[in-house]
Tab-separated table of C-alpha atoms and ligand atoms in Angstrom:
chain	number	residue	atom	x	y	z
Q	1	MET	CA	-40.821	-67.541	-123.296
Q	2	THR	CA	-43.178	-68.405	-126.109
Q	3	PRO	CA	-46.500	-69.659	-124.887
Q	4	ILE	CA	-46.999	-73.270	-125.729
Q	5	ILE	CA	-50.345	-73.657	-127.329
Q	6	GLN	CA	-50.200	-75.891	-130.289
Q	7	ALA	CA	-49.069	-79.435	-130.619
Q	8	MET	CA	-45.335	-79.848	-130.475
Q	9	SER	CA	-42.908	-82.150	-132.153
Q	10	ARG	CA	-40.196	-83.966	-130.176
Q	11	VAL	CA	-37.565	-81.478	-131.343
Q	12	GLU	CA	-39.704	-78.520	-130.526
Q	13	LEU	CA	-40.423	-79.881	-127.060
Q	14	GLN	CA	-36.738	-80.555	-126.539
Q	15	GLN	CA	-35.919	-76.967	-127.500
Q	16	ALA	CA	-38.662	-75.648	-125.234
Q	17	VAL	CA	-37.237	-77.646	-122.321
Q	18	GLU	CA	-33.751	-76.253	-122.943
Q	19	GLU	CA	-35.158	-72.762	-123.157
Q	20	ALA	CA	-37.058	-73.301	-119.904
Q	21	ARG	CA	-33.892	-74.555	-118.231
Q	22	ARG	CA	-31.939	-71.435	-119.232
Q	23	ALA	CA	-34.785	-69.221	-118.079
Q	24	TRP	CA	-34.777	-71.041	-114.765
Q	25	GLN	CA	-31.044	-70.694	-114.325
Q	26	THR	CA	-31.155	-66.948	-114.950
Q	27	ALA	CA	-34.115	-66.437	-112.673
Q	28	GLU	CA	-32.693	-68.624	-109.938
Q	29	ALA	CA	-29.636	-66.392	-109.546
Q	30	SER	CA	-31.776	-63.351	-108.854
Q	31	VAL	CA	-33.656	-64.747	-105.845
Q	32	GLU	CA	-33.253	-62.354	-102.910
Q	33	ASP	CA	-35.983	-63.133	-100.440
Q	34	GLU	CA	-38.904	-65.372	-99.590
Q	35	ALA	CA	-41.264	-63.413	-101.821
Q	36	SER	CA	-39.159	-63.656	-104.983
Q	37	LEU	CA	-38.519	-67.329	-104.231
Q	38	GLU	CA	-42.242	-68.018	-104.011
Q	39	ALA	CA	-42.870	-66.081	-107.250
Q	40	LEU	CA	-40.281	-68.245	-108.945
Q	41	ARG	CA	-41.865	-71.446	-107.659
Q	42	ILE	CA	-45.232	-70.370	-109.034
Q	43	ARG	CA	-43.693	-69.346	-112.363
Q	44	PHE	CA	-42.091	-72.762	-112.931
Q	45	LEU	CA	-44.007	-75.323	-110.878
Q	46	GLY	CA	-47.404	-73.631	-110.318
Q	47	LYS	CA	-50.600	-74.910	-111.964
Q	48	LYS	CA	-49.973	-72.640	-114.943
Q	49	GLY	CA	-46.222	-72.814	-114.559
Q	50	VAL	CA	-43.674	-73.396	-117.325
Q	51	VAL	CA	-42.792	-76.961	-116.374
Q	52	THR	CA	-46.409	-77.916	-115.806
Q	53	ALA	CA	-47.365	-76.583	-119.239
Q	54	LEU	CA	-44.602	-78.545	-120.937
Q	55	MET	CA	-45.765	-81.719	-119.172
Q	56	THR	CA	-49.170	-81.394	-120.843
Q	57	ARG	CA	-47.435	-81.386	-124.228
Q	58	LEU	CA	-46.131	-84.921	-123.734
Q	59	ARG	CA	-49.399	-86.227	-125.054
Q	60	ASP	CA	-48.535	-84.786	-128.514
Q	61	LEU	CA	-45.712	-87.296	-128.863
Q	62	SER	CA	-45.639	-90.960	-129.799
Q	63	PRO	CA	-45.188	-93.398	-126.888
Q	64	GLU	CA	-41.487	-93.962	-127.701
Q	65	GLU	CA	-40.741	-90.268	-127.959
Q	66	ARG	CA	-42.816	-89.571	-124.897
Q	67	ALA	CA	-40.664	-91.759	-122.623
Q	68	GLU	CA	-37.477	-89.926	-123.521
Q	69	ALA	CA	-39.074	-86.466	-123.409
Q	70	GLY	CA	-40.674	-87.398	-120.079
Q	71	ARG	CA	-37.240	-88.169	-118.607
Q	72	MET	CA	-35.965	-84.814	-119.857
Q	73	LEU	CA	-38.901	-82.956	-118.367
Q	74	ASN	CA	-38.592	-84.838	-115.101
Q	75	ALA	CA	-34.941	-83.933	-114.922
Q	76	LEU	CA	-35.857	-80.264	-115.370
Q	77	LYS	CA	-38.549	-80.535	-112.737
Q	78	THR	CA	-36.083	-82.104	-110.317
Q	79	GLU	CA	-33.511	-79.420	-111.070
Q	80	VAL	CA	-36.061	-76.685	-110.388
Q	81	THR	CA	-37.433	-78.378	-107.240
Q	82	GLU	CA	-33.989	-78.952	-105.785
Q	83	GLY	CA	-32.842	-75.475	-106.773
Q	84	LEU	CA	-35.815	-73.920	-105.000
Q	85	GLU	CA	-35.105	-76.053	-101.943
Q	86	ALA	CA	-31.452	-75.017	-101.899
Q	87	ARG	CA	-32.388	-71.342	-102.263
Q	88	ARG	CA	-34.880	-71.609	-99.409
Q	89	ALA	CA	-32.295	-73.227	-97.157
Q	90	ALA	CA	-29.760	-70.538	-98.049
Q	91	LEU	CA	-32.252	-67.772	-97.245
Q	92	MET	CA	-33.040	-69.304	-93.857
Q	93	GLU	CA	-29.381	-69.732	-93.083
Q	94	THR	CA	-28.680	-66.065	-93.797
Q	95	ALA	CA	-31.652	-64.953	-91.728
Q	96	SER	CA	-30.587	-66.965	-88.716
Q	97	ARG	CA	-27.003	-65.766	-88.998
Q	98	ASP	CA	-28.255	-62.163	-89.061
Q	99	ARG	CA	-30.395	-62.815	-86.011
Q	100	GLU	CA	-27.486	-64.413	-84.152
Q	101	ALA	CA	-25.172	-61.526	-84.925
Q	102	LYS	CA	-27.752	-59.107	-83.575
Q	103	GLU	CA	-28.369	-61.125	-80.412
Q	104	ARG	CA	-24.832	-62.134	-79.604
Q	105	TYR	CA	-23.652	-61.301	-76.091
Q	106	ASP	CA	-20.106	-60.421	-75.285
Q	107	PHE	CA	-19.641	-62.071	-71.943
Q	108	THR	CA	-16.332	-60.318	-71.400
Q	109	LEU	CA	-17.986	-56.879	-71.236
Q	110	PRO	CA	-18.562	-55.493	-67.756
Q	111	GLY	CA	-22.206	-55.946	-66.731
Q	112	THR	CA	-24.737	-53.196	-66.215
Q	113	TRP	CA	-24.724	-52.255	-62.542
Q	114	ARG	CA	-28.203	-51.740	-61.228
Q	115	PRO	CA	-28.190	-50.413	-57.691
Q	116	ILE	CA	-30.884	-52.120	-55.642
Q	117	GLY	CA	-32.600	-50.187	-52.886
Q	118	ARG	CA	-32.816	-51.525	-49.378
Q	119	LEU	CA	-34.439	-50.675	-46.076
Q	120	HIS	CA	-32.979	-47.802	-44.119
Q	121	PRO	CA	-31.110	-49.097	-41.045
Q	122	LEU	CA	-33.603	-47.344	-38.761
Q	123	THR	CA	-36.521	-49.015	-40.557
Q	124	ARG	CA	-34.785	-52.363	-40.232
Q	125	VAL	CA	-34.247	-51.907	-36.519
Q	126	ARG	CA	-37.802	-50.708	-35.949
Q	127	LEU	CA	-39.260	-53.682	-37.825
Q	128	GLU	CA	-37.059	-56.042	-35.880
Q	129	ILE	CA	-38.148	-54.545	-32.547
Q	130	GLU	CA	-41.797	-54.778	-33.618
Q	131	ASP	CA	-41.212	-58.377	-34.553
Q	132	VAL	CA	-39.748	-59.313	-31.154
Q	133	PHE	CA	-42.694	-57.846	-29.273
Q	134	GLN	CA	-45.366	-59.043	-31.671
Q	135	ARG	CA	-44.105	-62.543	-31.001
Q	136	LEU	CA	-44.613	-61.845	-27.288
Q	137	GLY	CA	-48.227	-60.852	-27.946
Q	138	PHE	CA	-47.964	-57.062	-28.122
Q	139	VAL	CA	-49.954	-55.128	-30.692
Q	140	VAL	CA	-48.627	-52.127	-32.629
Q	141	ALA	CA	-50.394	-48.840	-31.789
Q	142	THR	CA	-49.751	-45.374	-33.198
Q	143	GLY	CA	-50.644	-41.794	-32.405
Q	144	PRO	CA	-50.250	-38.343	-33.968
Q	145	GLU	CA	-46.913	-36.519	-34.103
Q	146	ALA	CA	-48.643	-33.181	-33.510
Q	147	GLU	CA	-49.940	-33.704	-30.003
Q	148	SER	CA	-51.744	-31.737	-27.347
Q	149	ASP	CA	-50.089	-30.575	-24.160
Q	150	TYR	CA	-52.459	-32.882	-22.321
Q	151	TYR	CA	-51.219	-36.128	-23.914
Q	152	ASN	CA	-47.539	-35.190	-24.098
Q	153	PHE	CA	-47.271	-33.865	-20.512
Q	154	GLU	CA	-50.370	-33.426	-18.388
Q	155	ALA	CA	-51.713	-36.992	-18.532
Q	156	LEU	CA	-48.184	-38.283	-17.967
Q	157	ASN	CA	-48.137	-36.653	-14.566
Q	158	MET	CA	-46.404	-33.461	-15.673
Q	159	PRO	CA	-48.646	-30.483	-14.909
Q	160	ALA	CA	-47.814	-27.106	-16.451
Q	161	ASP	CA	-45.283	-26.048	-13.817
Q	162	HIS	CA	-43.555	-29.424	-13.500
Q	163	PRO	CA	-39.738	-29.032	-13.717
Q	164	ALA	CA	-39.401	-32.354	-15.565
Q	165	ARG	CA	-40.946	-30.703	-18.626
Q	166	ASP	CA	-37.553	-29.086	-19.283
Q	167	GLU	CA	-36.165	-32.479	-20.245
Q	168	TRP	CA	-38.752	-32.816	-22.982
Q	169	ASP	CA	-38.647	-29.333	-24.477
Q	170	SER	CA	-40.611	-29.314	-27.721
Q	171	PHE	CA	-41.471	-27.271	-30.776
Q	172	TYR	CA	-44.724	-25.524	-29.893
Q	173	LEU	CA	-47.405	-25.124	-32.532
Q	174	GLY	CA	-49.615	-22.737	-30.537
Q	175	GLU	CA	-53.048	-23.239	-28.968
Q	176	GLY	CA	-51.771	-25.950	-26.644
Q	177	ARG	CA	-50.398	-28.051	-29.483
Q	178	LEU	CA	-46.817	-29.241	-29.907
Q	179	LEU	CA	-44.705	-31.860	-31.636
Q	180	ARG	CA	-44.614	-34.868	-29.338
Q	181	THR	CA	-41.306	-35.276	-27.518
Q	182	HIS	CA	-41.731	-39.000	-26.883
Q	183	THR	CA	-44.067	-41.849	-27.814
Q	184	SER	CA	-45.484	-42.019	-24.257
Q	185	PRO	CA	-48.642	-40.042	-25.219
Q	186	VAL	CA	-49.744	-43.075	-27.235
Q	187	GLN	CA	-49.998	-44.975	-23.918
Q	188	ILE	CA	-52.603	-42.478	-22.757
Q	189	ARG	CA	-54.525	-42.500	-26.033
Q	190	VAL	CA	-54.796	-46.283	-26.015
Q	191	MET	CA	-55.711	-46.564	-22.314
Q	192	ARG	CA	-58.406	-43.936	-22.723
Q	193	SER	CA	-59.895	-45.884	-25.617
Q	194	GLN	CA	-60.018	-49.387	-24.085
Q	195	GLN	CA	-60.191	-51.364	-20.866
Q	196	PRO	CA	-57.328	-53.507	-19.527
Q	197	PRO	CA	-55.596	-55.740	-20.413
Q	198	VAL	CA	-53.458	-53.532	-22.649
Q	199	ARG	CA	-50.385	-54.893	-24.406
Q	200	ILE	CA	-49.021	-52.470	-26.974
Q	201	ILE	CA	-45.865	-51.209	-28.579
Q	202	CYS	CA	-45.845	-47.788	-30.198
Q	203	PRO	CA	-43.127	-46.996	-32.719
Q	204	GLY	CA	-42.912	-43.460	-34.016
Q	205	LYS	CA	-41.181	-40.194	-34.732
Q	206	CYS	CA	-40.468	-37.734	-31.895
Q	207	TYR	CA	-39.188	-34.146	-31.802
Q	208	ARG	CA	-37.079	-32.280	-29.280
Q	209	ARG	CA	-35.612	-28.838	-29.073
Q	210	ASP	CA	-32.054	-30.187	-29.150
Q	211	ASN	CA	-29.108	-28.944	-31.171
Q	212	PRO	CA	-27.825	-31.693	-33.420
Q	213	ASP	CA	-24.588	-33.312	-32.277
Q	214	ALA	CA	-23.190	-36.839	-32.264
Q	215	THR	CA	-25.870	-38.073	-29.858
Q	216	HIS	CA	-28.758	-35.623	-30.345
Q	217	SER	CA	-31.126	-34.973	-33.191
Q	218	PRO	CA	-34.213	-32.756	-33.156
Q	219	VAL	CA	-36.080	-35.568	-34.939
Q	220	PHE	CA	-35.630	-39.165	-33.891
Q	221	TYR	CA	-37.521	-42.426	-33.406
Q	222	GLN	CA	-38.727	-44.200	-30.298
Q	223	VAL	CA	-40.527	-47.416	-29.525
Q	224	GLU	CA	-42.768	-47.369	-26.484
Q	225	LEU	CA	-44.114	-50.439	-24.700
Q	226	LEU	CA	-47.054	-50.671	-22.308
Q	227	TRP	CA	-48.566	-53.646	-20.525
Q	228	VAL	CA	-51.437	-53.105	-18.072
Q	229	GLU	CA	-53.220	-56.011	-16.443
Q	230	GLN	CA	-54.018	-57.517	-13.035
Q	231	GLY	CA	-51.039	-58.676	-11.016
Q	232	LEU	CA	-48.107	-57.370	-13.073
Q	233	THR	CA	-44.901	-56.669	-11.168
Q	234	LEU	CA	-41.406	-55.411	-11.803
Q	235	ALA	CA	-40.392	-59.058	-12.310
Q	236	ASN	CA	-42.613	-59.220	-15.423
Q	237	LEU	CA	-41.031	-56.040	-16.732
Q	238	LYS	CA	-37.555	-57.460	-16.211
Q	239	TRP	CA	-38.505	-60.643	-18.040
Q	240	VAL	CA	-39.960	-58.780	-21.041
Q	241	ILE	CA	-36.858	-56.607	-21.343
Q	242	SER	CA	-34.467	-59.528	-20.957
Q	243	GLU	CA	-36.338	-61.341	-23.754
Q	244	PHE	CA	-35.838	-58.288	-25.912
Q	245	VAL	CA	-32.131	-57.944	-25.035
Q	246	SER	CA	-31.358	-61.552	-25.886
Q	247	SER	CA	-33.401	-61.450	-29.136
Q	248	PHE	CA	-32.070	-58.144	-30.367
Q	249	PHE	CA	-28.491	-58.046	-29.072
Q	250	GLY	CA	-27.878	-61.761	-28.521
Q	251	PRO	CA	-27.596	-64.171	-25.602
Q	252	GLU	CA	-24.073	-62.983	-24.813
Q	253	TYR	CA	-25.476	-59.745	-23.370
Q	254	GLU	CA	-26.388	-59.230	-19.724
Q	255	MET	CA	-28.627	-56.472	-18.378
Q	256	ARG	CA	-29.225	-54.581	-15.172
Q	257	PHE	CA	-31.643	-52.000	-13.803
Q	258	ALA	CA	-30.366	-48.725	-12.322
Q	259	ALA	CA	-32.613	-46.338	-10.420
Q	260	ASP	CA	-33.897	-43.354	-12.381
Q	261	TYR	CA	-36.776	-40.914	-12.297
Q	262	PHE	CA	-39.695	-40.391	-14.674
Q	263	PRO	CA	-42.854	-38.527	-13.643
Q	264	PHE	CA	-45.050	-41.225	-15.192
Q	265	THR	CA	-43.496	-44.297	-13.551
Q	266	GLU	CA	-42.878	-45.372	-9.986
Q	267	PRO	CA	-40.428	-46.922	-9.450
Q	268	SER	CA	-38.432	-45.897	-12.524
Q	269	ALA	CA	-35.306	-47.429	-13.955
Q	270	GLN	CA	-32.656	-47.092	-16.591
Q	271	VAL	CA	-31.857	-50.371	-18.307
Q	272	HIS	CA	-28.208	-51.113	-18.995
Q	273	ILE	CA	-26.674	-53.862	-21.093
Q	274	ARG	CA	-23.135	-55.199	-21.324
Q	275	LYS	CA	-21.431	-57.959	-23.253
Q	276	VAL	CA	-20.734	-60.766	-20.780
Q	277	GLY	CA	-17.101	-60.886	-19.676
Q	278	ARG	CA	-16.201	-57.829	-21.661
Q	279	GLU	CA	-13.370	-55.756	-20.296
Q	280	ALA	CA	-14.491	-52.172	-20.090
Q	281	PRO	CA	-11.665	-49.695	-20.232
Q	282	ALA	CA	-12.640	-46.356	-21.704
Q	283	ARG	CA	-16.405	-46.330	-21.395
Q	284	HIS	CA	-18.108	-44.946	-18.351
Q	285	LEU	CA	-20.403	-47.179	-16.267
Q	286	GLY	CA	-17.809	-49.979	-16.420
Q	287	GLY	CA	-18.874	-51.094	-19.894
Q	288	TRP	CA	-22.602	-50.779	-19.179
Q	289	LEU	CA	-24.615	-48.970	-21.850
Q	290	GLU	CA	-28.018	-47.426	-21.234
Q	291	ILE	CA	-30.645	-48.740	-23.668
Q	292	MET	CA	-33.955	-47.455	-22.329
Q	293	GLY	CA	-36.031	-45.851	-19.604
Q	294	ALA	CA	-38.631	-48.026	-17.906
Q	295	GLY	CA	-40.801	-48.431	-14.833
Q	296	MET	CA	-44.098	-49.373	-13.252
Q	297	VAL	CA	-46.833	-47.064	-14.499
Q	298	ASP	CA	-47.521	-44.438	-11.827
Q	299	PRO	CA	-50.931	-45.035	-10.145
Q	300	ALA	CA	-51.774	-41.379	-10.835
Q	301	VAL	CA	-51.434	-42.048	-14.599
Q	302	LEU	CA	-53.687	-45.119	-14.368
Q	303	ALA	CA	-56.269	-43.197	-12.355
Q	304	GLY	CA	-56.081	-40.325	-14.844
Q	305	VAL	CA	-57.306	-42.538	-17.700
Q	306	GLY	CA	-60.058	-44.035	-15.547
Q	307	TYR	CA	-58.367	-47.307	-14.583
Q	308	ASP	CA	-58.451	-48.463	-10.957
Q	309	PRO	CA	-54.835	-48.602	-9.687
Q	310	GLU	CA	-55.981	-50.935	-6.884
Q	311	GLU	CA	-57.235	-53.361	-9.498
Q	312	VAL	CA	-54.563	-53.289	-12.238
Q	313	THR	CA	-50.877	-52.507	-12.434
Q	314	GLY	CA	-48.741	-51.880	-15.466
Q	315	PHE	CA	-45.276	-51.264	-16.731
Q	316	ALA	CA	-43.813	-49.377	-19.613
Q	317	PHE	CA	-40.605	-48.485	-21.319
Q	318	GLY	CA	-39.368	-46.193	-24.041
Q	319	LEU	CA	-36.316	-46.824	-26.163
Q	320	GLY	CA	-34.553	-44.843	-28.854
Q	321	VAL	CA	-34.411	-46.610	-32.221
Q	322	GLU	CA	-31.260	-44.729	-33.291
Q	323	ARG	CA	-29.534	-45.779	-30.082
Q	324	MET	CA	-30.325	-49.451	-30.735
Q	325	ALA	CA	-28.925	-49.158	-34.261
Q	326	MET	CA	-25.828	-47.321	-33.028
Q	327	LEU	CA	-25.114	-50.020	-30.448
Q	328	ARG	CA	-25.725	-52.844	-32.877
Q	329	TRP	CA	-23.458	-51.549	-35.647
Q	330	GLY	CA	-21.016	-49.417	-33.679
Q	331	ILE	CA	-22.201	-46.167	-35.281
Q	332	GLU	CA	-20.817	-43.152	-33.449
Q	333	ASP	CA	-22.769	-40.224	-34.854
Q	334	ILE	CA	-26.582	-40.151	-34.890
Q	335	ARG	CA	-26.491	-37.656	-37.781
Q	336	SER	CA	-25.249	-40.432	-40.113
Q	337	PHE	CA	-28.804	-41.774	-40.216
Q	338	TYR	CA	-30.238	-38.607	-41.723
Q	339	GLU	CA	-27.477	-37.498	-44.053
Q	340	ASN	CA	-28.322	-40.385	-46.375
Q	341	HIS	CA	-24.915	-40.882	-47.920
Q	342	PRO	CA	-25.314	-43.893	-50.198
Q	343	ARG	CA	-21.998	-45.310	-49.012
Q	344	PHE	CA	-23.182	-45.240	-45.424
Q	345	LEU	CA	-26.584	-46.734	-46.247
Q	346	ALA	CA	-25.205	-49.428	-48.535
Q	347	GLN	CA	-23.510	-51.085	-45.547
Q	348	PHE	CA	-26.740	-52.357	-44.046
H	1	DAH	N1	-40.673	-41.277	-22.530
H	1	DAH	C1	-39.359	-41.403	-21.961
H	1	DAH	C2	-38.370	-40.570	-22.759
H	1	DAH	O1	-38.690	-40.146	-23.820
H	1	DAH	C3	-38.909	-42.821	-21.980
H	1	DAH	C4	-39.691	-43.663	-21.072
H	1	DAH	C5	-39.284	-43.898	-19.793
H	1	DAH	C6	-40.845	-44.241	-21.491
H	1	DAH	C7	-39.983	-44.695	-18.924
H	1	DAH	C8	-41.598	-45.035	-20.638
H	1	DAH	C9	-41.130	-45.262	-19.355
H	1	DAH	O2	-42.709	-45.621	-21.023
H	1	DAH	O3	-41.873	-46.064	-18.519
H	1	DAH	O4	-37.292	-40.342	-22.308
C-alpha cells in the first residue's frame, strides 16, 4: 500500500479505503494461528495501522465530505474488527476440537487391568491373632531365629539327653547354635529380662528337620503366648483360649482340652475345636481338630529364670499359624502357602 502522507481529496481517500479493504480481504484469508492474527490486527487497527492512518486523513476533507468518508471508514473498521473476531473464534474452535480428539476416551474398550497386591494369607492370620490377644492386654515380643541350645531346649526343661528333643529336631549351626524349632525360647528371653507379671504373645518363624509333605514344612510360623502372674490357674488358660476360639473361628465352635505332654508345662494339654452339632464322619477324633499345645508353665522353668514358683504361676500355649489358616479356609496342603501361585494367593 502507498503510504498516506499528504493531504487527500475525497476521491483519493475513497480509493485508499477500497484498496485497504482489498488488502484486508487478502490478508484475512491467510490467517493460520494466533500470531498471524495478532500481526494482522496490528497492521490494520494498531496505532500506526492502515485504518488508523486513513482516519487521520478525514481532517483534509470538508465537513460534508467528511461525514460520508467517515461512514465509509467506519464500515471498513467494523469489517476488520468483526473479521478479526470471527477468525479468533474459528482458531479457538479448531484448537478445542483438536484437544477433544486427543483426549477422547473410548468407553467400550476393555480397561487396563492393574493387579493389586494383598497380604499373604499367613500374614493376615498372624495379624488377626495378634489383634485378638492385644485386645486382651498381651504385648507382642520377638526373639532371634538363630537360637542357642540353652533357649531352645535347656531352659525349657530339656537337658542334652532328654528324649523329647527328638520331636524338635533342628538345623544345627555349630557351636551350640541352631535354628529355633518353636517360639517357646522367646518365653525364656522375656522372663529373664523382666519381673512378673508377664503377658506376651510371640509370633515368628520356626524351623524343623521335617521332610515337606501336606502337613509338614521345614519352615513354618508359630504364635506363642505366655502369662505369668500371681494366682493364675488352668481356668484362666481355658478362658483365654476360648476367647481366642470364638474370636478367630466364631461362636459356633466348641473346644476341649485333651491330656498331652510337654517338658516345659505341667499339666500339659492339646486343645481341640469342633463346630457345634457337626456330624463327624471321616475325620478322626470324632470331628475334633487339634489347634494348639498348652499348659501350666512347669515350676522348674519358672525357677530356671529366677522366678519363685511358690509366688507366681503361669500358663502358655503355642499354635501353628499355617494350621489356623488351613482350618479357616479348608486348605489341605501346607505347601500351598510357600509355592506362591498367584491364583492361590488371589483367593484371600
Ligand atoms: N512349643 C510347642 C511346639 O512347638 C508348643 C507349645 C506347647 C508351646 C505347650 C507352649 C506350650 O507354650 O505351653 O510344639
